[in-house]
PDB file of C-alpha atoms in Angstrom:
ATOM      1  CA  UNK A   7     -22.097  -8.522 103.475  1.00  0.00           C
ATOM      2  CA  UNK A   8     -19.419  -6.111 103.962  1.00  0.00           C
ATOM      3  CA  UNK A   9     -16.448  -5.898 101.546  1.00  0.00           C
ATOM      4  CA  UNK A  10     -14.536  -4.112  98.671  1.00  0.00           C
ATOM      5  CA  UNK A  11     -16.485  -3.692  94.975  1.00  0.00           C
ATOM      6  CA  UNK A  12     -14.232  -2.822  92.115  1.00  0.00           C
ATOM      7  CA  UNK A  13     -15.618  -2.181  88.984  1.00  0.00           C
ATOM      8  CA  UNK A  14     -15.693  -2.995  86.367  1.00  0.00           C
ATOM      9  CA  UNK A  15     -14.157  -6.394  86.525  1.00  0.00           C
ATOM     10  CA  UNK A  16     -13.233  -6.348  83.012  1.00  0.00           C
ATOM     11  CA  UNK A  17     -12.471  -3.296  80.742  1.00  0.00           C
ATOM     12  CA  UNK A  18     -10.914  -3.018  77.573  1.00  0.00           C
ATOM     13  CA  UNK A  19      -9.910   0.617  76.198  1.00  0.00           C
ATOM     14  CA  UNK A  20      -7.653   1.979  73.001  1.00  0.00           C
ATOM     15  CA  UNK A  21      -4.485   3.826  74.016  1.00  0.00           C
ATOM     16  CA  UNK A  22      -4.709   7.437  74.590  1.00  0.00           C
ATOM     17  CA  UNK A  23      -7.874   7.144  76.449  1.00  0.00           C
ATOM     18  CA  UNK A  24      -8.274   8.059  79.872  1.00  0.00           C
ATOM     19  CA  UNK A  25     -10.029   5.449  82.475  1.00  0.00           C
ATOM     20  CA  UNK A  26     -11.850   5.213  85.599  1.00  0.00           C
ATOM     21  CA  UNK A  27     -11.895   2.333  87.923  1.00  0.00           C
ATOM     22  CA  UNK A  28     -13.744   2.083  90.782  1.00  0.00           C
ATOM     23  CA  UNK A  29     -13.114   1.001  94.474  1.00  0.00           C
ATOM     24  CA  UNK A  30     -16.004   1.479  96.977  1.00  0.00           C
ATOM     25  CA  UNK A  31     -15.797  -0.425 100.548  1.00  0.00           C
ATOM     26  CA  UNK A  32     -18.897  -0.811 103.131  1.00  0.00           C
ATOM     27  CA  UNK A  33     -16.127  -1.558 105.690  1.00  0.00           C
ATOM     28  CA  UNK A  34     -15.600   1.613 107.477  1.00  0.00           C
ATOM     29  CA  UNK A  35     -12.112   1.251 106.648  1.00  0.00           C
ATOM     30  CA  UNK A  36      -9.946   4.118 107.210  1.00  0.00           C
ATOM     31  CA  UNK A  37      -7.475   3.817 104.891  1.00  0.00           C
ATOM     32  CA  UNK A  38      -7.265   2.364 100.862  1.00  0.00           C
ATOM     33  CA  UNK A  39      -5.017   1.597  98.604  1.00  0.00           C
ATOM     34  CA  UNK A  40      -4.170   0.673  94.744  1.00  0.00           C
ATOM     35  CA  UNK A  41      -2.082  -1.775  93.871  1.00  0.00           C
ATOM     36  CA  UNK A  42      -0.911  -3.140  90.042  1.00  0.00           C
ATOM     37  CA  UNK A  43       0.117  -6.642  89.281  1.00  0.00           C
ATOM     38  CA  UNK A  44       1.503  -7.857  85.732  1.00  0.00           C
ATOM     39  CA  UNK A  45       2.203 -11.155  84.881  1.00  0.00           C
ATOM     40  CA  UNK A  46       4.017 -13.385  86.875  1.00  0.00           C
ATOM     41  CA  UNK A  47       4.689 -10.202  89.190  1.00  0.00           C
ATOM     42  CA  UNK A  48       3.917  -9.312  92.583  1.00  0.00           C
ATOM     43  CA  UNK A  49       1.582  -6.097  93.294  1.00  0.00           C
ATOM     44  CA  UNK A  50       2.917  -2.610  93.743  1.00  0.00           C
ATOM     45  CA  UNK A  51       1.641   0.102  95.216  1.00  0.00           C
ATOM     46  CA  UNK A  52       0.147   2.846  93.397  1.00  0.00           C
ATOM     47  CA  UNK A  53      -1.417   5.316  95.783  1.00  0.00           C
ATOM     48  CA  UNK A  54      -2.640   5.208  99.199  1.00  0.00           C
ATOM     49  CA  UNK A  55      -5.163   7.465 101.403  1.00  0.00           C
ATOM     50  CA  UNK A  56      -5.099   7.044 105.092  1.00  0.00           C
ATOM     51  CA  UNK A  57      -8.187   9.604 105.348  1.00  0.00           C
ATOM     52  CA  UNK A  58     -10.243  11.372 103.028  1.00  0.00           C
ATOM     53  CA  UNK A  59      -9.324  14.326 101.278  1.00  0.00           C
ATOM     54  CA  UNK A  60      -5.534  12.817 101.806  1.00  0.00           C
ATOM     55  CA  UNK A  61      -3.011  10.738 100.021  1.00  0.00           C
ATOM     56  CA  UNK A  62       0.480   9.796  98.636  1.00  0.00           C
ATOM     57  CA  UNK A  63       1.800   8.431  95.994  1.00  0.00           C
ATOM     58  CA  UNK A  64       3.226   4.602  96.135  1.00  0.00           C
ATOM     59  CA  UNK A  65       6.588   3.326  93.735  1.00  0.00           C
ATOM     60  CA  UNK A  66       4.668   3.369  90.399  1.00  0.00           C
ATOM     61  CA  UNK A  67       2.437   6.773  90.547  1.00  0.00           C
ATOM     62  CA  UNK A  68       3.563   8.167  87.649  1.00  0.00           C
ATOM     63  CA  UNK A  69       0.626   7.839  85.009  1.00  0.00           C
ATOM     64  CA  UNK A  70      -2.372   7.965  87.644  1.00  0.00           C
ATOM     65  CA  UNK A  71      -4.325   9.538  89.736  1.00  0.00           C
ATOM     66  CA  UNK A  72      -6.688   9.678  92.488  1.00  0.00           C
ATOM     67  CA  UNK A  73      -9.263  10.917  94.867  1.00  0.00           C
ATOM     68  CA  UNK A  74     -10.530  10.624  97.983  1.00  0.00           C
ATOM     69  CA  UNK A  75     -13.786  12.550  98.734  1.00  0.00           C
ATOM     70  CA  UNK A  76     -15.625  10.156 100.870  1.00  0.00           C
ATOM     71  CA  UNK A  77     -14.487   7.376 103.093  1.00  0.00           C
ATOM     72  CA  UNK A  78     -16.435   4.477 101.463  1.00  0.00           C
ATOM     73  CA  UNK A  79     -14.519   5.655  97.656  1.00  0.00           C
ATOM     74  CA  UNK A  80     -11.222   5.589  96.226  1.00  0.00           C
ATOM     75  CA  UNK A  81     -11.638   5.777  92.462  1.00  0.00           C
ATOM     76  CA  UNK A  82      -7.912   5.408  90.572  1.00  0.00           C
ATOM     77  CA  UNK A  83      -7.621   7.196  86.941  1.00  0.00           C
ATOM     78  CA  UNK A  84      -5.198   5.905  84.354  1.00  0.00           C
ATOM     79  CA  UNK A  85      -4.300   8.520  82.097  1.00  0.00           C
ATOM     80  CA  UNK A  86      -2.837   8.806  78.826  1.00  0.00           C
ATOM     81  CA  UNK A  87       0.442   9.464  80.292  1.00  0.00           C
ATOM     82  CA  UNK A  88       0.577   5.914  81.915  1.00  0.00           C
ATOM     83  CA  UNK A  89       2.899   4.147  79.048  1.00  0.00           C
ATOM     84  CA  UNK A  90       1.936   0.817  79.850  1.00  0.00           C
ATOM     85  CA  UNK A  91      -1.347   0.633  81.367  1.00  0.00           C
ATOM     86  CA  UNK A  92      -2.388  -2.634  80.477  1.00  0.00           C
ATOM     87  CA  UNK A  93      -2.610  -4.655  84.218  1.00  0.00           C
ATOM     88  CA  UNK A  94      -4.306  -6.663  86.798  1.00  0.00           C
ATOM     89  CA  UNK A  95      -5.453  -3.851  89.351  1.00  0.00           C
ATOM     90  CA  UNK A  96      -6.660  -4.342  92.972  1.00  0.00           C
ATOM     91  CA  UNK A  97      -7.784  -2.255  95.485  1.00  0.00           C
ATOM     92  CA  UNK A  98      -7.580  -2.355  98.973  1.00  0.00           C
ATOM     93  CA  UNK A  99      -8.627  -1.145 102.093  1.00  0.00           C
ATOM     94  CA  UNK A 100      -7.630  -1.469 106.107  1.00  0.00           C
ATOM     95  CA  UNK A 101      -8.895  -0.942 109.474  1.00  0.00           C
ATOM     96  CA  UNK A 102      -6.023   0.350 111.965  1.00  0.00           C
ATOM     97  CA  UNK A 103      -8.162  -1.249 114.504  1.00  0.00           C
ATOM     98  CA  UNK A 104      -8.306  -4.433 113.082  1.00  0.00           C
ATOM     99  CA  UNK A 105      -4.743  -5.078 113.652  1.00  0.00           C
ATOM    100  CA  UNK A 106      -3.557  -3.730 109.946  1.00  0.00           C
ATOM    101  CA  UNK A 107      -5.154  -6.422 108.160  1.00  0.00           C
ATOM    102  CA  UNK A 108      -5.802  -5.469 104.580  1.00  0.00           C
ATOM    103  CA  UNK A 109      -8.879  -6.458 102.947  1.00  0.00           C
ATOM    104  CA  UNK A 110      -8.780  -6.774  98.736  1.00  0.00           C
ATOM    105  CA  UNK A 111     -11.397  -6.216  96.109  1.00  0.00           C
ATOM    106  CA  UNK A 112     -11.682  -8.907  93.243  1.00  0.00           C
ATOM    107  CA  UNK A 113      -9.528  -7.006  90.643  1.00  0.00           C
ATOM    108  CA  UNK A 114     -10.428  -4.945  87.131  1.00  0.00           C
ATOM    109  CA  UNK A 115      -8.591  -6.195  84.620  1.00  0.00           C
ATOM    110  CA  UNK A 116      -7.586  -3.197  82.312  1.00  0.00           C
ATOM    111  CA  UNK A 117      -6.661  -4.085  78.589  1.00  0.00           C
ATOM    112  CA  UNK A 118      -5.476  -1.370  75.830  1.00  0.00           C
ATOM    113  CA  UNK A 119      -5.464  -2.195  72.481  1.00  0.00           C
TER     114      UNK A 119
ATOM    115  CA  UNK B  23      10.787  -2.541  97.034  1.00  0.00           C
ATOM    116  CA  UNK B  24       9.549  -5.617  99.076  1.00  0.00           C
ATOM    117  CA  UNK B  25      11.593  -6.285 102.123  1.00  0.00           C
ATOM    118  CA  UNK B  26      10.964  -9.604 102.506  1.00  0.00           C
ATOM    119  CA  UNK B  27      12.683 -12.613 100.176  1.00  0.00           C
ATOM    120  CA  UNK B  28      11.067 -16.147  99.448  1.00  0.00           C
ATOM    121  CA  UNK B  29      11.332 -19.408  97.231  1.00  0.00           C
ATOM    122  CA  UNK B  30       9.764 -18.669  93.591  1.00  0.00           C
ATOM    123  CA  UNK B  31       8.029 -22.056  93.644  1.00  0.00           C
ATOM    124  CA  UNK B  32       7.777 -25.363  95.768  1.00  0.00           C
ATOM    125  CA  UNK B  33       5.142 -28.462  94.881  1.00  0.00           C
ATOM    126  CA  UNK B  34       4.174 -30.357  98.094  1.00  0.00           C
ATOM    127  CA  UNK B  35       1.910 -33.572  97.856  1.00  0.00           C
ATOM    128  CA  UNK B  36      -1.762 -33.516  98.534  1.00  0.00           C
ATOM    129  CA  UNK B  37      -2.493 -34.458 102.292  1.00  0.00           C
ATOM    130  CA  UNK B  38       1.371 -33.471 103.182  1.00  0.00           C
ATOM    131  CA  UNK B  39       2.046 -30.590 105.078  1.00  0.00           C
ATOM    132  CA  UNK B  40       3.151 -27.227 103.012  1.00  0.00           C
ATOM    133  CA  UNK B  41       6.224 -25.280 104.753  1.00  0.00           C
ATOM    134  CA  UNK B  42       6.851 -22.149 103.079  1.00  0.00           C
ATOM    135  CA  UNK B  43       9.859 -20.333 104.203  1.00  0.00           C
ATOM    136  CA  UNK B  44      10.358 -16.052 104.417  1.00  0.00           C
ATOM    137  CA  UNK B  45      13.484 -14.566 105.135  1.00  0.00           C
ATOM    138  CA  UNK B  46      12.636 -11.307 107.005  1.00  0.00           C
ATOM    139  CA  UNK B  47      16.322  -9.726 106.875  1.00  0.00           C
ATOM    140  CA  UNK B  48      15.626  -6.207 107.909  1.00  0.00           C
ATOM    141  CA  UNK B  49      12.588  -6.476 109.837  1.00  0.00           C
ATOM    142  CA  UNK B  50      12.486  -4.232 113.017  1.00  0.00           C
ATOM    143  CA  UNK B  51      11.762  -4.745 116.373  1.00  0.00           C
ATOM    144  CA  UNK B  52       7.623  -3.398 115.922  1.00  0.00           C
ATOM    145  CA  UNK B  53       7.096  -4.994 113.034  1.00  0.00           C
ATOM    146  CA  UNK B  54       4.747  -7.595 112.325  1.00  0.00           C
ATOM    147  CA  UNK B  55       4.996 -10.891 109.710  1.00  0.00           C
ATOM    148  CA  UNK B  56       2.112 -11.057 107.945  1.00  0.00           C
ATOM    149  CA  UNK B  57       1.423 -14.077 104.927  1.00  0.00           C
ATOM    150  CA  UNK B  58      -1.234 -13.738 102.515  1.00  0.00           C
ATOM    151  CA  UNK B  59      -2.244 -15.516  99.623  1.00  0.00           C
ATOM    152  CA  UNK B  60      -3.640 -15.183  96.087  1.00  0.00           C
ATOM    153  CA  UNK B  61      -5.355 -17.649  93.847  1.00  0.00           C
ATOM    154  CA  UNK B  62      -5.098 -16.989  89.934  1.00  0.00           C
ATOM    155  CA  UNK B  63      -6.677 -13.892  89.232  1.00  0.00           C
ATOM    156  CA  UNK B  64      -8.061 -12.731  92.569  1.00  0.00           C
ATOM    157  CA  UNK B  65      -7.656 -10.482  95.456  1.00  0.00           C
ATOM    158  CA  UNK B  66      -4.899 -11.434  97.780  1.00  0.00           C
ATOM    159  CA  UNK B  67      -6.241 -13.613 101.140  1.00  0.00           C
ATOM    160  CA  UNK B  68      -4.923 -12.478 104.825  1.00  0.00           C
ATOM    161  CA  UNK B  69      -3.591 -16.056 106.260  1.00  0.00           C
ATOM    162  CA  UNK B  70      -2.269 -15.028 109.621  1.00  0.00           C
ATOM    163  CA  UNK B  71       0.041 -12.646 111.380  1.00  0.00           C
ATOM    164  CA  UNK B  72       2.159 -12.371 114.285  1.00  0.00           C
ATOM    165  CA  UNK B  73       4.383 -10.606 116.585  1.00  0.00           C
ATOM    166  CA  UNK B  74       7.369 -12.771 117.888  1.00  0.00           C
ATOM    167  CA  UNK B  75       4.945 -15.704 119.253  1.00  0.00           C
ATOM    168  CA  UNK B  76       4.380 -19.010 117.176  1.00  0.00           C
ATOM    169  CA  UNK B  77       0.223 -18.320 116.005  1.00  0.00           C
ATOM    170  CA  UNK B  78      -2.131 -21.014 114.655  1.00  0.00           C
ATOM    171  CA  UNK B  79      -5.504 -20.182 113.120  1.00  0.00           C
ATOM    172  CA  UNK B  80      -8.339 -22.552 111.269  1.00  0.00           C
ATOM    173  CA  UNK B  81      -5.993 -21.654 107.988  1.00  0.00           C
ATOM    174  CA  UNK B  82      -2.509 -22.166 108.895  1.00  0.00           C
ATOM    175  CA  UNK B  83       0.460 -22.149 111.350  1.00  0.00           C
ATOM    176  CA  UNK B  84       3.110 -19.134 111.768  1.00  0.00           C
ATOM    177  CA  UNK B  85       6.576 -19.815 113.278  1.00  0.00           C
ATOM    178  CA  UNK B  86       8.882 -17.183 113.366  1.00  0.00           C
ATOM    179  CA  UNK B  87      12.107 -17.810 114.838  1.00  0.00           C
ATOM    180  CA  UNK B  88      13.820 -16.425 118.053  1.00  0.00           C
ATOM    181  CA  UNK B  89      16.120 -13.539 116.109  1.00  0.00           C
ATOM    182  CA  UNK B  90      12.639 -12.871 114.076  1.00  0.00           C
ATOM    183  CA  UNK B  91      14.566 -12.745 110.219  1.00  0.00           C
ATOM    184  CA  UNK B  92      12.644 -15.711 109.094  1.00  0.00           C
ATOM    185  CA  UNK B  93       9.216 -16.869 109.129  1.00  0.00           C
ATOM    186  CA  UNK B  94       7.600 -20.434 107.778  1.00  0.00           C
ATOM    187  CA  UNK B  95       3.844 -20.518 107.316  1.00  0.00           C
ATOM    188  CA  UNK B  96       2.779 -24.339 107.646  1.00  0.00           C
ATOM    189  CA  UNK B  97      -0.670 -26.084 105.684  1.00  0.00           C
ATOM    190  CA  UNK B  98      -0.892 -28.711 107.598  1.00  0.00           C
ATOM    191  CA  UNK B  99      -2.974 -30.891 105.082  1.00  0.00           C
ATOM    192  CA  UNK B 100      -2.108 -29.235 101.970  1.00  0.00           C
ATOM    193  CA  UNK B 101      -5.399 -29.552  99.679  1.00  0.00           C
ATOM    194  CA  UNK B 102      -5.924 -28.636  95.611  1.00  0.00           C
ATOM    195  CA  UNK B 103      -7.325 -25.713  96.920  1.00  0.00           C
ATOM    196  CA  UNK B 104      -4.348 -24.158  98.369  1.00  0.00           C
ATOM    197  CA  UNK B 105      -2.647 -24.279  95.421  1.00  0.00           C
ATOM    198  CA  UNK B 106      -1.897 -19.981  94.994  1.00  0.00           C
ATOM    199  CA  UNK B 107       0.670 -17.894  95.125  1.00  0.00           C
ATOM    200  CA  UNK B 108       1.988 -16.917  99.129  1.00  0.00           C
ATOM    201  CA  UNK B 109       3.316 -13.548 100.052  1.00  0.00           C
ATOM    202  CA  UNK B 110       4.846 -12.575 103.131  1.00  0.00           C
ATOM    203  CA  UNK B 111       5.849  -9.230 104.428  1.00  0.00           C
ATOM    204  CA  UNK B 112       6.481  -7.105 107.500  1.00  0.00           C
ATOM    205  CA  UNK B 113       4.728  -3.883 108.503  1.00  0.00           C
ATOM    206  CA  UNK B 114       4.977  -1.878 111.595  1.00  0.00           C
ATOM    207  CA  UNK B 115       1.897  -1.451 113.137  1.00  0.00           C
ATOM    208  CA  UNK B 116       1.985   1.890 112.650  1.00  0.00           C
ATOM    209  CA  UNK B 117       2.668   1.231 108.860  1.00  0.00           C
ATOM    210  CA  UNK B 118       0.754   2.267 106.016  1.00  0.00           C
ATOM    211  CA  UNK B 119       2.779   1.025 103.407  1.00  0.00           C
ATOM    212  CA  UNK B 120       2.707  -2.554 102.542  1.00  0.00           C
ATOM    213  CA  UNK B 121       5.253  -3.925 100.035  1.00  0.00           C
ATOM    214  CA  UNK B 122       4.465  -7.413  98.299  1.00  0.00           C
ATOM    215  CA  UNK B 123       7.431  -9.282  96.790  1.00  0.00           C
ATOM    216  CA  UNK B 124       6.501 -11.847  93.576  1.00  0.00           C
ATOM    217  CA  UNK B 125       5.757 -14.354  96.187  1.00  0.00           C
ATOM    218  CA  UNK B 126       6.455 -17.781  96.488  1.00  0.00           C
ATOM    219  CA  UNK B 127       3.699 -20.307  93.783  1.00  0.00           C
ATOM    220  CA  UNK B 128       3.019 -23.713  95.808  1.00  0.00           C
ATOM    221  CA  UNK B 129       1.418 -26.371  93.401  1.00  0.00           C
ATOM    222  CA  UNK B 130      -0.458 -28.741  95.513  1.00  0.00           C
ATOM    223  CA  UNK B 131      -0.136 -32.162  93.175  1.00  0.00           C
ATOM    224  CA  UNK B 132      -2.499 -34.597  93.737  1.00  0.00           C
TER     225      UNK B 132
END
């Protein structure tokens, strides 16, 4: 079945680390996104690509980054420099075709202790 | 910053319809209303979306009215299962951003 995989669902790191989560889609999607969602709140937008090698920062960028070297990946780094990374964070991905309807991954749910 | 404002929270009876209202202030004249929803800890759901016409789908309703600043998404038999947080926002269809306010939480009560 076609869809979004974020991994891993659960991931619990001490502060200073860097981290790695991963988005991969088997949509042909041209364009993904990361989004972060604390308690209670609605999701903002970290970083978007609309194509590979290509993207821009979103309202909260500051802390993270990203690449884009194939179509089907979007992996989002938090740094050390991210004061508060602990977060619900979900990627997601969109087919301009498909009338601009964006299709989510299940989450990783980053804790630092 | 989301463009769109909604209710923080409304309860509607199992069986009864659900009307959630979205107030659309600033939306423009290409933009489209789109409603998702997200049940604790998961990806948001797409619902529907639509232009300026009234749209039904096996999910939900969309009305948006005339002047296009508001929007209501209707469950018509409101079930356990749609109890989730609803989001609605407006994109261009040449958009790539998509802003998502906190949402409004039904509880479906039983």
């Amino acid at each position: 079945d076609g869809g979004i995989t974020q991994s891993p669902k659960y991931l619990f790191r001490k502060e200073g680390q860097n981290v790695t989560l991963s988005c991969e889609q088997n949509l042909n999607h041209d364009a993904m996104y990361w989004y972060r969602q604390d308690p209670g709140q609605g999701l903002r937008l970290i970083y978007y690509s609309q194509i590979v090698n290509d993207f821009q920062k979103g309202d909260i960028a500051e802390g993270y980054s990203v690449s884009r070297e194939k179509k089907e990946s979007f992996p989002l780094t938090v740094t050390s420099a991210q004061k508060n990374p602990t977060a619900f964070y979900l990627c997601a991905s969109i087919s301009h075709d498909r009338a601009n309807v964006l299709t989510f991954g299940a989450g990783s749910r980053l804790t630092v202790l | 910053d989301a463009k769109t404002t909604q209710p923080t929270s409304m309860d509607c009876a199992e069986g009864r319809a659900a009307n959630l209202p979205c107030n659309h202030s600033t939306i423009s004249g290409n933009e489209y209303v789109y409603w998702y929803r997200q049940i604790h800890s998961q990806g948001p759901q797409y619902i529907i979306h639509g232009l300026k016409n009234n749209e039904t789908n096996e999910m939900a309703s969309l009305i948006i009215t005339e002047d296009r600043k508001s929007s209501t998404l209707i469950l018509p038999h409101a079930t356990l299962r749609d109890t989730a947080v609803y989001y609605c926002i407006d994109l261009a269809n040449t958009g790539n951003q998509f802003y998502f306010g906190t949402g409004t939480s039904l509880t479906v009560i039983p």
